C-alpha positions in Angstrom: 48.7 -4.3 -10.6 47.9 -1.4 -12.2 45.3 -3.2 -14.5 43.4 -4.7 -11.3 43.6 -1.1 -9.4 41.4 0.6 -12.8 39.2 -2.9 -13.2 37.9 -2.1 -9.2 37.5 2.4 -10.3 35.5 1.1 -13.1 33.5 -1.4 -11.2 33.0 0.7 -8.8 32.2 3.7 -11.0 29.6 1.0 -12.7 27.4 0.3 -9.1 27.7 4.0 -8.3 25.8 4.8 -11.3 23.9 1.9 -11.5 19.5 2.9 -11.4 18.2 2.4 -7.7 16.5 -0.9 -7.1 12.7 -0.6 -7.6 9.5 -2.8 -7.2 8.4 -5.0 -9.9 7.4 -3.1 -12.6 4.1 -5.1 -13.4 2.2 -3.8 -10.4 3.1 -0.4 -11.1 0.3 1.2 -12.8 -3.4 2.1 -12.2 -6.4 0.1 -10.8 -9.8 -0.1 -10.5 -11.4 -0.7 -6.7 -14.4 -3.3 -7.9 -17.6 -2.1 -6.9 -16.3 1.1 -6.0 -15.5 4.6 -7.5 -12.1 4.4 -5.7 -9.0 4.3 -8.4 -5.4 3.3 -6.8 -2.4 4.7 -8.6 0.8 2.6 -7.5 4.0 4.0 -8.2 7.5 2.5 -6.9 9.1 3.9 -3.6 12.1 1.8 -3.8 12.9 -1.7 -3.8 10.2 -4.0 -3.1 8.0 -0.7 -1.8 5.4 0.8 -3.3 3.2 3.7 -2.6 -0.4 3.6 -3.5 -2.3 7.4 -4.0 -5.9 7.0 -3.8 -8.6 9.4 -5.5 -11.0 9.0 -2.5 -9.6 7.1 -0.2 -6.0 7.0 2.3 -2.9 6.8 0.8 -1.0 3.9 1.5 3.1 2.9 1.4 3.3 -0.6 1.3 6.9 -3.4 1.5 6.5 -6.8 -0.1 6.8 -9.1 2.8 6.3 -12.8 2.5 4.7 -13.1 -1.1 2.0 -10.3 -0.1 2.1 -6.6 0.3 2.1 -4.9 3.6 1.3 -1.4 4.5 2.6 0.6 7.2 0.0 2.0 9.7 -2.4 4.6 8.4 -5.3 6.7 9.5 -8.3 5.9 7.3 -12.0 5.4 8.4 -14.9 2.9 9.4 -18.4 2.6 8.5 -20.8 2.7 11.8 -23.4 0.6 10.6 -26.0 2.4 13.3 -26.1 6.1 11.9 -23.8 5.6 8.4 -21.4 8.0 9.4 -17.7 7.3 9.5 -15.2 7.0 12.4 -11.6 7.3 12.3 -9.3 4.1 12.9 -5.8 3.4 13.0 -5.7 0.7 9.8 -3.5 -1.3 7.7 -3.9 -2.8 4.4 -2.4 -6.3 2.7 -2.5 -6.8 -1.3 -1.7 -9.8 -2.7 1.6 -10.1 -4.7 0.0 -9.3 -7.6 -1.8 -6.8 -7.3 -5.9 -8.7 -7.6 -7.0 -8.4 -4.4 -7.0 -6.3 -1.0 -7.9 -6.4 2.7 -8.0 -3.4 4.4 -7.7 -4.4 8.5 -8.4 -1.7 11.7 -6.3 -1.7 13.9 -8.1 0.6 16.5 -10.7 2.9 16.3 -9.5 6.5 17.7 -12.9 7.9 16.3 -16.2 7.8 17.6 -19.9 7.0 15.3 -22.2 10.3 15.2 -24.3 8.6 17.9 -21.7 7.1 19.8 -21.6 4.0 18.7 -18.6 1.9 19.9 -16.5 -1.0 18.3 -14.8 -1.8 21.9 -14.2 -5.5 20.7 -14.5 -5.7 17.3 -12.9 -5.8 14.2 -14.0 -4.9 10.8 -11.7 -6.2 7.7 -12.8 -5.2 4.2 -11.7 -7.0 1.4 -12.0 -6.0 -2.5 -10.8 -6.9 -5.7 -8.5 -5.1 -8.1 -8.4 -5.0 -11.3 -5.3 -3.1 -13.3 -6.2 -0.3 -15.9 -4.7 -0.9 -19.3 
């Protein structure tokens, strides 16, 4: 009895000190925004989370969900196409498992255009292609 009482300590010594669960390793890294001078540094939050820091755009914390990344609502910015300024939207952003390709999506604008143009009605998606630094 006594054997199986310090086989279960040293079990349970073993999961205590065990390293926390973290997101696949291969997407952790740096990456280029295509066509962009935007570079998105991905470190792991946890497991299957990430958080990606941008150098010029939001920051985003993101879950694997369903093969494809999801991120949790964030405040970021649209392009008004009438007077190229920028409004402020409620987004989110999906990558694909492996870290090749986004899709930023708004989810409501809660900014308004310099000239007051509205996007009652619309939605704007932009999609982009990743590509991992060595």
């Amino acid at each position: 009895m006594r054997i199986f009482g310090i086989a279960a300590a040293v079990i349970a010594l073993g999961w205590a000190l065990a390293a926390p669960a973290s997101a696949d390793p291969s997407v952790v890294g740096s990456y280029d925004v295509v066509n962009s001078p935007e570079v998105w540094t991905v470190t792991s939050c946890g497991a299957d989370c990430v958080d990606v820091a941008s150098n010029t755009g939001p920051n985003r914390h993101l879950h694997l969900n369903d093969g494809r990344w999801l991120s949790t609502p964030y405040v970021g910015s649209v392009h008004c196409p009438v007077d190229n300024s920028e409004a402020t939207a409620e987004m989110v952003t999906t990558v694909d498992a492996n870290f090749t390709g986004y899709t930023d999506k708004m989810l409501k604008v809660i900014g308004t255009c310099r000239d007051g143009y509205s996007f009652i009605g619309q939605t704007i998606d932009v999609s982009g292609e990743l590509i991992k630094r060595p």
